[in-house]
Short mmCIF file of C-alpha atoms and ligand atoms in Angstrom, two decimals:
data_model
loop_
_atom_site.label_atom_id
_atom_site.label_comp_id
_atom_site.label_asym_id
_atom_site.label_seq_id
_atom_site.Cartn_x
_atom_site.Cartn_y
_atom_site.Cartn_z
CA MET A 29 14.16 -17.15 -24.71
CA SER A 30 17.06 -17.66 -22.17
CA SER A 31 17.30 -20.46 -20.42
CA LEU A 32 15.97 -19.33 -17.19
CA GLN A 33 12.60 -17.84 -18.83
CA ASP A 34 12.29 -21.78 -19.77
CA ARG A 35 13.42 -23.04 -16.16
CA THR A 36 10.71 -20.59 -14.69
CA ARG A 37 7.76 -21.85 -17.15
CA GLN A 38 8.76 -24.92 -16.01
CA PHE A 39 8.95 -25.05 -12.20
CA LEU A 40 7.39 -21.53 -10.77
CA TRP A 41 4.37 -20.88 -10.20
CA HIS A 42 4.37 -17.30 -10.44
CA PRO A 43 2.26 -14.78 -8.16
CA CYS A 44 -0.83 -12.53 -9.84
CA THR A 45 -0.71 -14.04 -13.35
CA GLN A 46 -2.30 -16.65 -16.07
CA MET A 47 0.63 -18.66 -16.51
CA LYS A 48 -0.43 -19.31 -20.08
CA HIS A 49 0.36 -15.87 -20.78
CA LEU A 50 4.04 -16.14 -20.18
CA GLU A 51 4.12 -17.96 -23.54
CA ALA A 52 3.20 -14.97 -25.49
CA LEU A 53 5.04 -12.31 -22.70
CA PRO A 54 8.45 -14.56 -20.69
CA PRO A 55 9.21 -12.78 -17.90
CA LEU A 56 11.97 -10.53 -17.47
CA ALA A 57 14.98 -12.46 -15.99
CA ILE A 58 16.75 -10.15 -14.02
CA ALA A 59 20.30 -10.63 -12.95
CA ARG A 60 20.99 -7.37 -11.15
CA GLY A 61 19.97 -4.01 -9.61
CA GLU A 62 21.47 -0.62 -9.61
CA GLY A 63 19.42 2.32 -7.60
CA PRO A 64 16.21 2.89 -10.34
CA TRP A 65 17.35 0.43 -12.81
CA LEU A 66 16.66 -4.00 -12.87
CA ILE A 67 19.70 -5.24 -15.62
CA ASP A 68 18.34 -8.85 -17.40
CA GLU A 69 20.97 -11.30 -18.23
CA SER A 70 21.58 -9.43 -21.28
CA GLY A 71 22.91 -6.17 -19.77
CA ARG A 72 19.38 -4.80 -20.96
CA ARG A 73 18.50 -1.94 -18.70
CA TYR A 74 15.12 -1.00 -17.58
CA LEU A 75 13.37 1.36 -15.46
CA ASP A 76 11.88 0.08 -12.33
CA GLY A 77 8.32 2.80 -12.54
CA ILE A 78 6.60 0.55 -10.34
CA SER A 79 9.30 0.34 -7.61
CA SER A 80 9.56 -3.31 -7.63
CA TRP A 81 5.27 -3.59 -6.76
CA TRP A 82 5.64 -0.52 -4.54
CA VAL A 83 8.09 -1.73 -1.93
CA ASN A 84 11.31 -0.42 -3.31
CA LEU A 85 12.29 3.32 -1.78
CA PHE A 86 15.60 3.77 -2.25
CA GLY A 87 16.58 1.86 -5.47
CA HIS A 88 17.86 -1.81 -5.72
CA ALA A 89 21.67 -2.50 -4.54
CA ASN A 90 21.38 0.57 -2.03
CA PRO A 91 24.81 0.35 -0.18
CA ARG A 92 23.61 1.68 3.02
CA ILE A 93 20.47 -1.25 3.02
CA ASN A 94 23.47 -4.00 2.35
CA ALA A 95 25.59 -2.40 4.65
CA ALA A 96 23.19 -2.64 7.86
CA ILE A 97 22.49 -6.27 6.71
CA VAL A 98 25.86 -7.49 6.30
CA ASP A 99 26.63 -5.81 9.33
CA GLN A 100 23.41 -7.77 10.84
CA LEU A 101 24.10 -10.96 9.08
CA SER A 102 27.79 -11.05 11.78
CA LYS A 103 25.33 -10.78 14.75
CA ILE A 104 22.19 -12.70 14.56
CA GLU A 105 20.47 -13.45 11.54
CA HIS A 106 17.11 -14.95 13.30
CA VAL A 107 15.90 -15.67 16.39
CA MET A 108 12.41 -16.87 17.04
CA LEU A 109 10.79 -13.97 18.54
CA ALA A 110 8.53 -15.63 21.35
CA GLY A 111 10.26 -15.74 24.65
CA CYS A 112 13.36 -13.95 23.56
CA THR A 113 14.01 -10.61 22.17
CA HIS A 114 16.82 -8.40 19.98
CA GLU A 115 18.22 -4.80 19.55
CA PRO A 116 16.83 -4.20 16.12
CA VAL A 117 13.27 -5.25 16.71
CA VAL A 118 12.91 -3.18 19.76
CA GLN A 119 14.78 -0.15 18.24
CA LEU A 120 12.27 -0.23 15.49
CA SER A 121 9.30 -0.86 17.43
CA GLU A 122 10.67 2.52 19.42
CA ARG A 123 10.80 4.12 16.42
CA LEU A 124 7.70 3.33 14.69
CA ALA A 125 6.12 4.50 18.18
CA LYS A 126 7.46 8.05 18.06
CA LEU A 127 7.14 8.39 14.06
CA THR A 128 2.95 7.36 14.99
CA GLY A 129 1.97 8.06 18.25
CA LEU A 130 1.08 4.09 18.32
CA GLY A 131 3.48 2.82 20.54
CA HIS A 132 3.10 -0.94 20.57
CA ALA A 133 4.11 -3.17 17.76
CA PHE A 134 3.40 -6.53 16.53
CA TYR A 135 4.85 -8.32 13.68
CA GLY A 136 4.01 -10.38 10.77
CA SER A 137 5.86 -11.15 7.43
CA ASP A 138 4.25 -10.14 4.57
CA GLY A 139 1.20 -7.40 4.53
CA ALA A 140 -1.58 -9.72 4.11
CA SER A 141 -0.69 -11.00 7.43
CA ALA A 142 -0.97 -8.07 8.92
CA THR A 143 -3.78 -7.36 8.17
CA GLU A 144 -4.86 -10.44 9.39
CA ILE A 145 -3.28 -9.29 12.64
CA ALA A 146 -4.67 -6.09 12.82
CA LEU A 147 -8.44 -7.65 12.28
CA LYS A 148 -7.76 -10.42 14.55
CA MET A 149 -6.54 -7.94 17.51
CA SER A 150 -10.05 -5.96 16.82
CA PHE A 151 -12.09 -8.60 17.44
CA HIS A 152 -10.16 -10.38 20.13
CA PHE A 153 -9.77 -6.61 21.55
CA TRP A 154 -14.01 -6.69 21.32
CA ARG A 155 -14.26 -9.99 23.29
CA ASN A 156 -11.78 -9.28 26.56
CA SER A 157 -13.72 -6.20 26.76
CA GLY A 158 -17.70 -7.58 27.06
CA LYS A 159 -18.62 -7.21 23.12
CA PRO A 160 -18.64 -10.29 22.25
CA GLY A 161 -21.37 -9.08 19.46
CA LYS A 162 -18.98 -7.20 17.91
CA THR A 163 -17.45 -9.31 15.25
CA ASN A 164 -18.24 -8.11 11.57
CA PHE A 165 -15.81 -5.75 9.59
CA ILE A 166 -16.49 -2.86 7.21
CA SER A 167 -14.64 -1.50 4.23
CA LEU A 168 -14.29 0.48 1.35
CA GLN A 169 -15.76 -0.47 -2.30
CA ASN A 170 -12.91 -1.68 -4.35
CA GLY A 171 -10.53 -1.66 -1.35
CA TYR A 172 -7.58 -3.79 -1.29
CA HIS A 173 -6.17 -5.59 1.98
CA GLY A 174 -4.33 -8.97 0.54
CA GLU A 175 -5.07 -11.92 -0.71
CA THR A 176 -5.18 -14.62 2.54
CA VAL A 177 -8.81 -15.73 3.43
CA GLY A 178 -9.10 -13.12 6.07
CA ALA A 179 -7.94 -10.34 3.71
CA LEU A 180 -9.55 -11.40 1.09
CA SER A 181 -13.20 -11.01 3.08
CA VAL A 182 -12.70 -7.51 3.65
CA THR A 183 -10.78 -6.04 -0.15
CA ASP A 184 -13.25 -5.65 -2.65
CA VAL A 185 -11.45 -6.80 -6.49
CA ALA A 186 -13.62 -8.71 -8.45
CA LEU A 187 -11.15 -10.09 -9.95
CA PHE A 188 -8.97 -11.34 -6.95
CA LYS A 189 -11.86 -11.99 -5.29
CA ASP A 190 -14.89 -13.35 -7.30
CA GLN A 191 -13.51 -16.45 -7.91
CA TYR A 192 -13.06 -17.48 -3.86
CA ALA A 193 -16.53 -15.63 -3.00
CA PRO A 194 -17.92 -18.83 -1.81
CA LEU A 195 -14.75 -19.00 1.09
CA LEU A 196 -15.05 -15.84 2.17
CA ARG A 197 -16.24 -14.13 5.37
CA GLN A 198 -19.31 -11.96 4.24
CA SER A 199 -18.33 -7.85 4.68
CA ALA A 200 -19.69 -4.49 4.37
CA GLN A 201 -18.20 -1.76 1.76
CA MET A 202 -18.69 1.25 2.29
CA PRO A 203 -19.19 3.63 -0.80
CA SER A 204 -15.68 4.55 -2.24
CA PRO A 205 -14.71 8.45 -2.21
CA ASP A 206 -12.81 7.94 -5.37
CA PHE A 207 -13.29 11.19 -6.78
CA ARG A 208 -13.89 9.82 -10.52
CA HIS A 209 -17.41 9.00 -9.03
CA ALA A 210 -18.40 12.59 -7.76
CA GLU A 211 -21.49 13.87 -9.56
CA ALA A 212 -20.42 16.79 -12.51
CA GLY A 213 -19.60 19.78 -10.82
CA GLU A 214 -19.65 18.65 -7.52
CA SER A 215 -15.97 18.58 -5.42
CA ALA A 216 -13.67 15.74 -4.16
CA GLU A 217 -14.74 17.15 -0.79
CA ALA A 218 -18.42 17.62 -1.21
CA PHE A 219 -18.11 14.12 -2.49
CA ALA A 220 -16.86 12.61 0.45
CA LEU A 221 -18.56 14.36 2.38
CA ARG A 222 -21.40 12.27 0.89
CA CYS A 223 -19.81 9.18 1.26
CA ALA A 224 -19.59 9.43 4.76
CA ASP A 225 -22.84 9.99 5.47
CA PHE A 226 -23.37 6.32 4.12
CA LEU A 227 -20.84 5.46 6.69
CA GLU A 228 -22.62 6.76 9.30
CA ALA A 229 -25.54 5.33 8.00
CA HIS A 230 -24.31 2.03 8.06
CA LEU A 231 -22.99 2.36 11.47
CA GLN A 232 -26.26 4.18 12.96
CA GLN A 233 -27.47 0.78 12.47
CA HIS A 234 -25.09 -1.87 12.52
CA ALA A 235 -22.09 -0.41 15.06
CA ASP A 236 -23.07 -2.99 17.85
CA SER A 237 -21.91 -5.41 15.26
CA THR A 238 -19.21 -4.15 13.49
CA ALA A 239 -15.36 -4.45 15.01
CA ALA A 240 -13.59 -2.64 12.53
CA PHE A 241 -13.50 -0.07 9.30
CA ILE A 242 -10.39 -0.82 7.29
CA LEU A 243 -9.17 1.57 4.90
CA GLU A 244 -6.22 2.33 2.80
CA PRO A 245 -6.37 6.67 3.52
CA LEU A 246 -5.63 8.05 0.57
CA VAL A 247 -4.96 6.19 -1.95
CA GLN A 248 -6.65 3.20 -2.99
CA GLY A 249 -3.20 1.29 -4.69
CA ALA A 250 -5.36 -2.18 -6.28
CA ALA A 251 -7.83 -0.33 -7.50
CA GLY A 252 -5.57 1.78 -9.99
CA MET A 253 -4.18 4.39 -7.90
CA ALA A 254 -8.21 5.89 -6.75
CA MET A 255 -7.37 9.17 -4.81
CA TYR A 256 -10.26 10.59 -2.60
CA HIS A 257 -10.35 14.32 -0.25
CA PRO A 258 -8.51 13.75 2.86
CA VAL A 259 -11.29 15.28 4.62
CA TYR A 260 -12.99 11.47 4.50
CA LEU A 261 -9.99 10.00 6.96
CA SER A 262 -10.93 13.23 9.48
CA LYS A 263 -15.12 12.00 9.28
CA ALA A 264 -13.98 8.16 9.67
CA ARG A 265 -11.85 8.65 12.55
CA GLU A 266 -15.19 10.74 13.90
CA LEU A 267 -17.39 8.35 13.42
CA CYS A 268 -15.43 5.27 14.27
CA THR A 269 -14.85 7.14 17.71
CA LYS A 270 -18.64 8.14 18.25
CA TYR A 271 -19.76 4.95 17.10
CA GLU A 272 -17.42 2.45 19.62
CA VAL A 273 -15.86 1.23 15.98
CA HIS A 274 -12.08 0.02 15.68
CA LEU A 275 -10.52 2.00 12.43
CA ILE A 276 -7.58 0.41 11.01
CA ALA A 277 -4.85 2.35 8.70
CA ASP A 278 -4.20 -0.06 5.58
CA GLU A 279 -0.64 2.07 5.44
CA ILE A 280 0.72 -0.85 3.26
CA ALA A 281 1.62 1.09 0.51
CA VAL A 282 1.08 4.62 1.35
CA GLY A 283 3.19 5.06 4.47
CA PHE A 284 7.12 6.05 4.10
CA GLY A 285 6.42 8.84 2.56
CA ARG A 286 4.84 7.55 -0.78
CA THR A 287 1.67 10.23 -0.81
CA GLY A 288 4.07 12.78 -0.12
CA THR A 289 3.73 12.89 4.30
CA MET A 290 5.49 9.76 6.13
CA PHE A 291 2.52 8.97 6.79
CA ALA A 292 -0.92 9.11 5.03
CA CYS A 293 -3.06 9.54 7.95
CA GLU A 294 -1.05 12.80 8.74
CA GLN A 295 -2.99 14.29 5.80
CA ALA A 296 -6.32 14.26 7.55
CA LEU A 297 -8.40 17.21 6.82
CA LEU A 298 -11.17 18.78 9.15
CA PRO A 299 -13.94 20.33 6.29
CA SER A 300 -13.28 23.08 4.85
CA PRO A 301 -14.88 26.20 6.79
CA ARG A 302 -16.25 27.93 3.78
CA GLY A 303 -19.47 25.36 4.53
CA LYS A 304 -20.42 21.56 4.00
CA GLY A 305 -18.00 20.27 0.70
CA ALA A 306 -17.47 24.24 -0.77
CA GLY A 307 -14.58 22.44 -1.48
CA GLY A 308 -11.59 24.61 0.18
CA GLU A 309 -8.81 23.82 2.71
CA GLY A 310 -10.14 22.36 5.79
CA ALA A 311 -7.75 22.53 8.98
CA GLY A 312 -4.38 19.83 8.50
CA VAL A 313 -5.48 17.92 11.69
CA GLY A 314 -4.16 14.27 11.14
CA ILE A 315 -5.93 11.43 12.64
CA GLN A 316 -4.28 8.35 14.25
CA PRO A 317 -5.76 5.26 13.79
CA ASP A 318 -6.55 1.73 16.07
CA PHE A 319 -4.64 0.32 14.77
CA MET A 320 -1.96 0.93 11.65
CA CYS A 321 -0.52 -1.71 9.18
CA LEU A 322 3.30 -1.24 7.65
CA SER A 323 4.61 -3.40 5.34
CA LYS A 324 5.83 -2.77 1.59
CA GLY A 325 8.61 0.11 2.12
CA ILE A 326 9.05 -0.65 5.44
CA SER A 327 12.36 -2.46 4.55
CA GLY A 328 12.94 -0.28 2.16
CA GLY A 329 12.07 -3.46 -0.61
CA TYR A 330 14.73 -5.82 0.51
CA LEU A 331 12.74 -8.13 3.06
CA PRO A 332 9.59 -9.12 3.79
CA LEU A 333 8.58 -7.85 6.92
CA SER A 334 5.15 -6.00 7.94
CA CYS A 335 3.87 -4.60 11.37
CA VAL A 336 0.61 -3.62 13.09
CA LEU A 337 1.17 -0.62 15.16
CA THR A 338 -1.81 -0.01 17.74
CA THR A 339 -2.62 1.96 21.38
CA ASP A 340 -2.51 1.55 24.98
CA GLU A 341 -5.91 1.81 25.11
CA ILE A 342 -6.40 -1.71 23.31
CA TYR A 343 -2.82 -3.70 24.29
CA ALA A 344 -4.12 -3.11 27.87
CA ALA A 345 -7.09 -5.11 27.18
CA PHE A 346 -4.80 -8.26 26.36
CA TYR A 347 -2.76 -7.85 29.59
CA ALA A 348 -4.24 -10.12 31.77
CA ASP A 349 -3.42 -13.20 34.33
CA GLU A 350 -4.86 -15.16 32.00
CA THR A 351 -3.48 -16.89 29.03
CA ALA A 352 -6.02 -17.20 26.56
CA LYS A 353 -6.17 -12.94 27.03
CA GLY A 354 -3.23 -12.83 25.27
CA PHE A 355 -3.16 -12.36 21.48
CA LEU A 356 -1.74 -15.88 20.42
CA HIS A 357 -1.03 -15.69 17.02
CA SER A 358 2.69 -15.41 15.30
CA HIS A 359 4.60 -15.85 12.61
CA SER A 360 7.90 -18.26 12.24
CA TYR A 361 10.04 -15.51 11.32
CA THR A 362 8.11 -12.56 13.00
CA GLY A 363 10.82 -9.53 13.94
CA ASN A 364 13.59 -10.60 11.60
CA PRO A 365 16.91 -9.33 12.66
CA LEU A 366 17.83 -8.90 9.28
CA ALA A 367 14.18 -7.20 8.15
CA CYS A 368 14.25 -4.48 11.01
CA ARG A 369 17.35 -3.94 10.32
CA ALA A 370 16.76 -3.14 6.81
CA ALA A 371 13.95 -1.16 8.07
CA LEU A 372 16.24 1.10 11.05
CA ALA A 373 17.98 1.79 7.76
CA VAL A 374 15.40 2.87 5.96
CA LEU A 375 14.40 5.21 8.41
CA ASP A 376 17.58 6.71 8.77
CA ILE A 377 17.79 7.58 5.19
CA PHE A 378 14.72 8.97 5.57
CA GLU A 379 16.46 11.23 8.57
CA GLU A 380 19.53 11.85 7.02
CA ASP A 381 18.72 12.66 3.34
CA GLY A 382 15.61 15.04 4.04
CA VAL A 383 14.01 12.51 1.87
CA ILE A 384 10.37 13.89 2.40
CA ALA A 385 10.69 17.64 1.14
CA ALA A 386 13.34 16.40 -1.67
CA ASN A 387 10.28 13.93 -3.22
CA ARG A 388 8.34 17.18 -3.16
CA LYS A 389 10.78 18.68 -5.55
CA LYS A 390 10.99 15.51 -7.47
CA ALA A 391 7.63 15.72 -7.78
CA GLU A 392 7.16 19.00 -8.93
CA THR A 393 9.38 18.18 -11.72
CA PHE A 394 8.02 15.14 -12.77
CA THR A 395 4.55 16.31 -12.52
CA ALA A 396 5.90 18.78 -14.90
CA MET A 397 7.29 16.95 -17.41
CA LEU A 398 4.27 14.69 -17.30
CA GLU A 399 2.02 17.94 -18.88
CA PRO A 400 1.47 16.02 -22.16
CA ILE A 401 -0.07 13.05 -21.25
CA ARG A 402 -2.33 15.22 -18.78
CA ASN A 403 -3.74 17.24 -22.19
CA HIS A 404 -3.29 14.12 -24.32
CA PRO A 405 -6.59 13.84 -25.56
CA ARG A 406 -6.22 9.92 -24.52
CA ALA A 407 -5.81 10.37 -20.93
CA ARG A 408 -8.66 10.75 -18.40
CA HIS A 409 -8.42 11.67 -14.63
CA PHE A 410 -4.84 12.63 -14.44
CA ARG A 411 -4.20 12.16 -10.88
CA HIS A 412 -0.93 12.82 -8.59
CA LEU A 413 -0.29 12.61 -5.29
CA GLY A 414 3.13 12.48 -3.65
CA MET A 415 5.49 9.91 -5.74
CA ILE A 416 2.47 7.93 -7.04
CA TRP A 417 1.41 9.13 -10.74
CA ALA A 418 -1.76 7.93 -12.60
CA PHE A 419 -4.02 8.50 -15.44
CA ASP A 420 -6.97 5.90 -17.14
CA VAL A 421 -6.78 5.06 -20.96
CA ALA A 422 -10.16 6.70 -22.17
CA ASP A 423 -10.00 4.10 -25.16
CA ALA A 424 -8.33 1.06 -23.39
CA ALA A 425 -9.67 -2.03 -25.07
CA SER A 426 -9.52 -5.62 -23.16
CA GLY A 427 -5.54 -6.25 -23.37
CA PHE A 428 -4.67 -3.27 -23.16
CA SER A 429 -2.51 -3.35 -19.67
CA ARG A 430 0.20 -6.43 -20.80
CA ALA A 431 0.34 -5.16 -24.42
CA PHE A 432 1.04 -1.35 -22.48
CA ALA A 433 3.32 -3.24 -20.62
CA GLU A 434 5.11 -5.35 -23.09
CA ALA A 435 5.73 -1.62 -25.32
CA ALA A 436 7.05 -0.09 -22.46
CA LEU A 437 9.57 -2.76 -21.38
CA ALA A 438 10.92 -2.48 -25.60
CA GLN A 439 10.90 1.75 -24.45
CA GLY A 440 13.51 0.73 -21.40
CA VAL A 441 10.48 0.97 -18.47
CA LEU A 442 9.00 -1.36 -16.63
CA LEU A 443 5.08 -0.57 -15.87
CA ARG A 444 2.05 -2.23 -15.15
CA PRO A 445 -0.89 -1.04 -15.37
CA ILE A 446 -4.01 -2.04 -13.57
CA GLY A 447 -6.45 -2.43 -16.05
CA GLY A 448 -7.25 0.50 -18.19
CA THR A 449 -5.36 2.78 -15.70
CA VAL A 450 -1.52 3.93 -16.03
CA TYR A 451 0.24 5.00 -12.68
CA PHE A 452 4.19 5.54 -12.26
CA MET A 453 5.39 4.93 -8.33
CA PRO A 454 8.94 5.33 -8.92
CA PRO A 455 11.83 4.52 -5.95
CA TYR A 456 12.30 7.91 -4.43
CA VAL A 457 16.37 7.95 -5.82
CA ILE A 458 14.58 8.57 -9.38
CA GLU A 459 16.60 11.62 -11.33
CA GLU A 460 15.89 13.82 -13.34
CA ALA A 461 16.89 12.12 -16.43
CA HIS A 462 14.99 8.97 -15.13
CA MET A 463 11.50 11.03 -15.10
CA ALA A 464 12.19 12.24 -18.03
CA HIS A 465 12.68 8.86 -20.09
CA MET A 466 9.75 7.82 -18.47
CA ALA A 467 7.48 10.73 -19.63
CA GLN A 468 8.48 10.52 -22.98
CA ALA A 469 7.91 6.65 -23.28
CA ALA A 470 4.38 6.94 -21.34
CA ALA A 471 3.48 9.47 -23.81
CA THR A 472 4.92 7.54 -26.95
CA LEU A 473 3.19 4.82 -25.72
CA LEU A 474 -0.31 6.47 -25.63
CA ASP A 475 0.30 7.39 -29.06
CA ALA A 476 0.55 4.29 -30.24
CA THR A 477 -0.63 1.25 -27.51
CA GLY A 478 -3.38 -0.38 -27.61
CA GLN A 479 -6.24 1.51 -29.32
CA THR A 480 -9.65 0.08 -29.94
C1 PLP B 525 0.06 -4.84 -1.06
C2 PLP B 525 -1.27 -4.73 -0.12
C3 PLP B 525 -1.32 -5.88 1.09
C4 PLP B 525 -1.08 -6.79 0.56
O1 PLP B 525 0.26 -6.84 1.43
P1 PLP B 525 1.49 -8.43 0.47
O2 PLP B 525 2.41 -8.01 1.28
O3 PLP B 525 1.18 -8.39 -0.91
O4 PLP B 525 0.36 -9.97 0.96
C5 PLP B 525 -2.47 -5.08 1.25
N1 PLP B 525 -3.31 -3.96 1.64
C6 PLP B 525 -2.31 -2.90 0.66
C7 PLP B 525 -3.05 -1.65 0.57
C8 PLP B 525 -1.67 -3.39 -0.05
O5 PLP B 525 -1.15 -2.85 -1.30
#
């Protein structure tokens, strides 16, 4: 064991980790990164198959993002955003408004803080609007919105939530349109519409006490890359408007091109014309949520930054002479200039390199390479959207996830299955040779790892 691994066990408390497990599998001691590669102290290279926990878009040590941050360093590294403003945060807000149609940007540091901001803003909007009874939140079964107390209250992942249940505020969970739960013979669209009926039934009864519905559009990441039909998004929008409940789109993981469009909300579909849930393609409409939460990829995986975008209408309800009607929420590093410059460099790369179109080509290539896995006798529910691929391992025993991760490292790939779900979420700089390496490693592991 390297001395770094000894020292980390002595002085650190690692996130989302039972520290005792590090006795058997010490953390990788990373010395540097290079594009899609992580390189450890001894010079061993690992393909970052999960984009460093879903944050990295354009590789490690990206020269363009590096240059933007270095340039900003010589100007201003940080200044408080209460009472001050600066060019990078204003420019970023202008560009995000243009991309989403949501004209007001409030910044935080992490994804969980964005969730907290959206929940508090929604609640406060209704108070400012003479509806103080709208205090409850609804979310999807198996949804994930972060680990702070407020965000965990709308999260529905037992492993993260159960221990803290007595600490949390009650919220109601709607059936998840995750197509793996469709009945035999039922299309993903018909199932999503059936789930939307449950949402409507809940809203009919509880709209007066409900402030907002929060969901992860198209992919429930922490649930194990659960995917659902985009008709659910247009139904959720329609129902939230009808029953006067805010729709919060948590695009923290799926924003910035991950699902094949800049934002997942752009892919919302109307029900297919052939009748309810016939399973054809409905018309693409895209939806605008009342709040959109962004983080993770926003800074290309460089610096902690999150953002909640919202509408003119919601913004206007806080705009008053009275101080207490304002949104008196803050984080010390709100709108940090270095993080905003990283985010601006990310948006430049999207524009200059035609990233969304280039990713479509890469995705086709990788999907074809994963064909042996799709057909593997142990693989179930192979699924793919944009730059996310996942499948469930039918006979995954307990401990599968760690055994698979360890075996993947031996193959030079960093993967981290969620329970029995193996997924790939590579940085967009991935090239054909990298994809072949990952596909080959995963197929080999599937033949060998963690069978009961
Ligand atoms: C990661 C994530 C969060 C929380 O973000 P942190 O930066 O880890 O606090 C919230 N929502 C979704 C959908 C996420 O994937």
